CSV table of C-alpha atoms in Angstrom, one decimal:
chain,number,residue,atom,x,y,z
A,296,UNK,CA,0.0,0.0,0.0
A,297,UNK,CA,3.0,2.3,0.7
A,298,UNK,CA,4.2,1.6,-2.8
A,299,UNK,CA,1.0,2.6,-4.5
A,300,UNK,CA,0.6,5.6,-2.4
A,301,UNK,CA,4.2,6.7,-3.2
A,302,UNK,CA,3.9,6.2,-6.9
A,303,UNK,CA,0.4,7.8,-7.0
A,304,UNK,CA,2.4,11.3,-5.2
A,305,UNK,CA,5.2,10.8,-7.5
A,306,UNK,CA,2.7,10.7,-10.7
A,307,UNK,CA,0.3,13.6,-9.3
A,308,UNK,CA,2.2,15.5,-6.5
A,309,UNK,CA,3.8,18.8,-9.1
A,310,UNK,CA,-0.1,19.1,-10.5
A,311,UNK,CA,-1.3,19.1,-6.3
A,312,UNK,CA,0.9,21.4,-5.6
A,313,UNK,CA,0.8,24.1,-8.4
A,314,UNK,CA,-2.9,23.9,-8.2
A,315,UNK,CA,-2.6,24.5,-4.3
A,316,UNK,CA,-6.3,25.4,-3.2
A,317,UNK,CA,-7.3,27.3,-6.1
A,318,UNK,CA,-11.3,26.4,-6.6
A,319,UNK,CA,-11.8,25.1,-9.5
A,320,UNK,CA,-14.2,27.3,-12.0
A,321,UNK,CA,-15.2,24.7,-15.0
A,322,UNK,CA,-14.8,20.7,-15.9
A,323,UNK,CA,-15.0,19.4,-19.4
A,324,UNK,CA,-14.7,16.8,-21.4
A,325,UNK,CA,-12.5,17.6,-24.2
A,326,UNK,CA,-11.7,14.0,-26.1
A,327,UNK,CA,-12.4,10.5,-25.6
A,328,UNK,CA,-11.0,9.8,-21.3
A,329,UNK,CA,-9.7,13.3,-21.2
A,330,UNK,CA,-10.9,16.0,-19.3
A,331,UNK,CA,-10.1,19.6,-18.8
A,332,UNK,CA,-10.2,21.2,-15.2
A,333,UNK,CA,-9.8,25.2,-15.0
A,334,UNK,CA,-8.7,26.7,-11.9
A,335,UNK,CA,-9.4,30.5,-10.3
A,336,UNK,CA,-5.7,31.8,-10.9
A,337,UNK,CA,-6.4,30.6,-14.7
A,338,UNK,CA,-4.3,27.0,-14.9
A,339,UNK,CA,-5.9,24.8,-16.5
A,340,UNK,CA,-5.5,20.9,-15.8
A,341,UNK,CA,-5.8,18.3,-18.5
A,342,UNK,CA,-6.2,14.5,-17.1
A,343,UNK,CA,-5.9,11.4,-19.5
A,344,UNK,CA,-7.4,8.6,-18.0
A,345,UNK,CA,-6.4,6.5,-21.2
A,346,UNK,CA,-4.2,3.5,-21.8
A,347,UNK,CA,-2.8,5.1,-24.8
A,348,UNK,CA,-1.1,9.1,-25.2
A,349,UNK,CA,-3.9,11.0,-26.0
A,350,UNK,CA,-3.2,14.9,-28.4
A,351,UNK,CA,-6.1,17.4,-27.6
A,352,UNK,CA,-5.0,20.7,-29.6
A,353,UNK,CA,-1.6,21.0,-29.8
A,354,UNK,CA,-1.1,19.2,-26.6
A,355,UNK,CA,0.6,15.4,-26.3
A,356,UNK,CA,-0.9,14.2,-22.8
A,357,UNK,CA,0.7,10.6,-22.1
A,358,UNK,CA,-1.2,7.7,-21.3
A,359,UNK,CA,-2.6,8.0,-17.8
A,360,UNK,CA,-1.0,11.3,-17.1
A,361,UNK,CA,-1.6,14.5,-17.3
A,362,UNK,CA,-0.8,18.7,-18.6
A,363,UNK,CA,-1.2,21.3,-16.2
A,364,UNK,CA,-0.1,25.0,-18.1
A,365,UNK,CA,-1.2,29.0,-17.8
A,366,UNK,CA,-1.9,30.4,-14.2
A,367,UNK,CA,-1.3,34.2,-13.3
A,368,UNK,CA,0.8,33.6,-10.2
């Protein structure tokens, strides 16, 4: 359980903590498993909860990761 818990902070810990506790303002769908959360301070959060690297736009999101970019701080 340590293990899983470990990788699961290692995969998702930088998105945790540039996000901090900024609500988030919208949710979307945006392809096929992907979706797109938008935070107050303007970063926006792309998820893939694929098997397979997924593009959305001009962005390459891998398989099972994720895209965080923009933010004014």
């Amino acid at each position: 359980v340590e293990e899983k818990l470990l990788s699961i902070w290692d995969t998702y810990g930088q998105a945790l903590t540039l996000i901090g506790e900024q609500p988030m303002t919208a949710h979307e769908k945006v392809a096929e498993h992907v979706y797109c959360s938008t935070f107050a301070d303007g970063r926006t959060l792309y998820v893939n909860y694929a098997d397979t690297p997924a593009v959305v736009g001009e962005l390459l999101i891998p398989a099972g990761g994720y895209w965080i970019a923009g933010g004014n701080t």
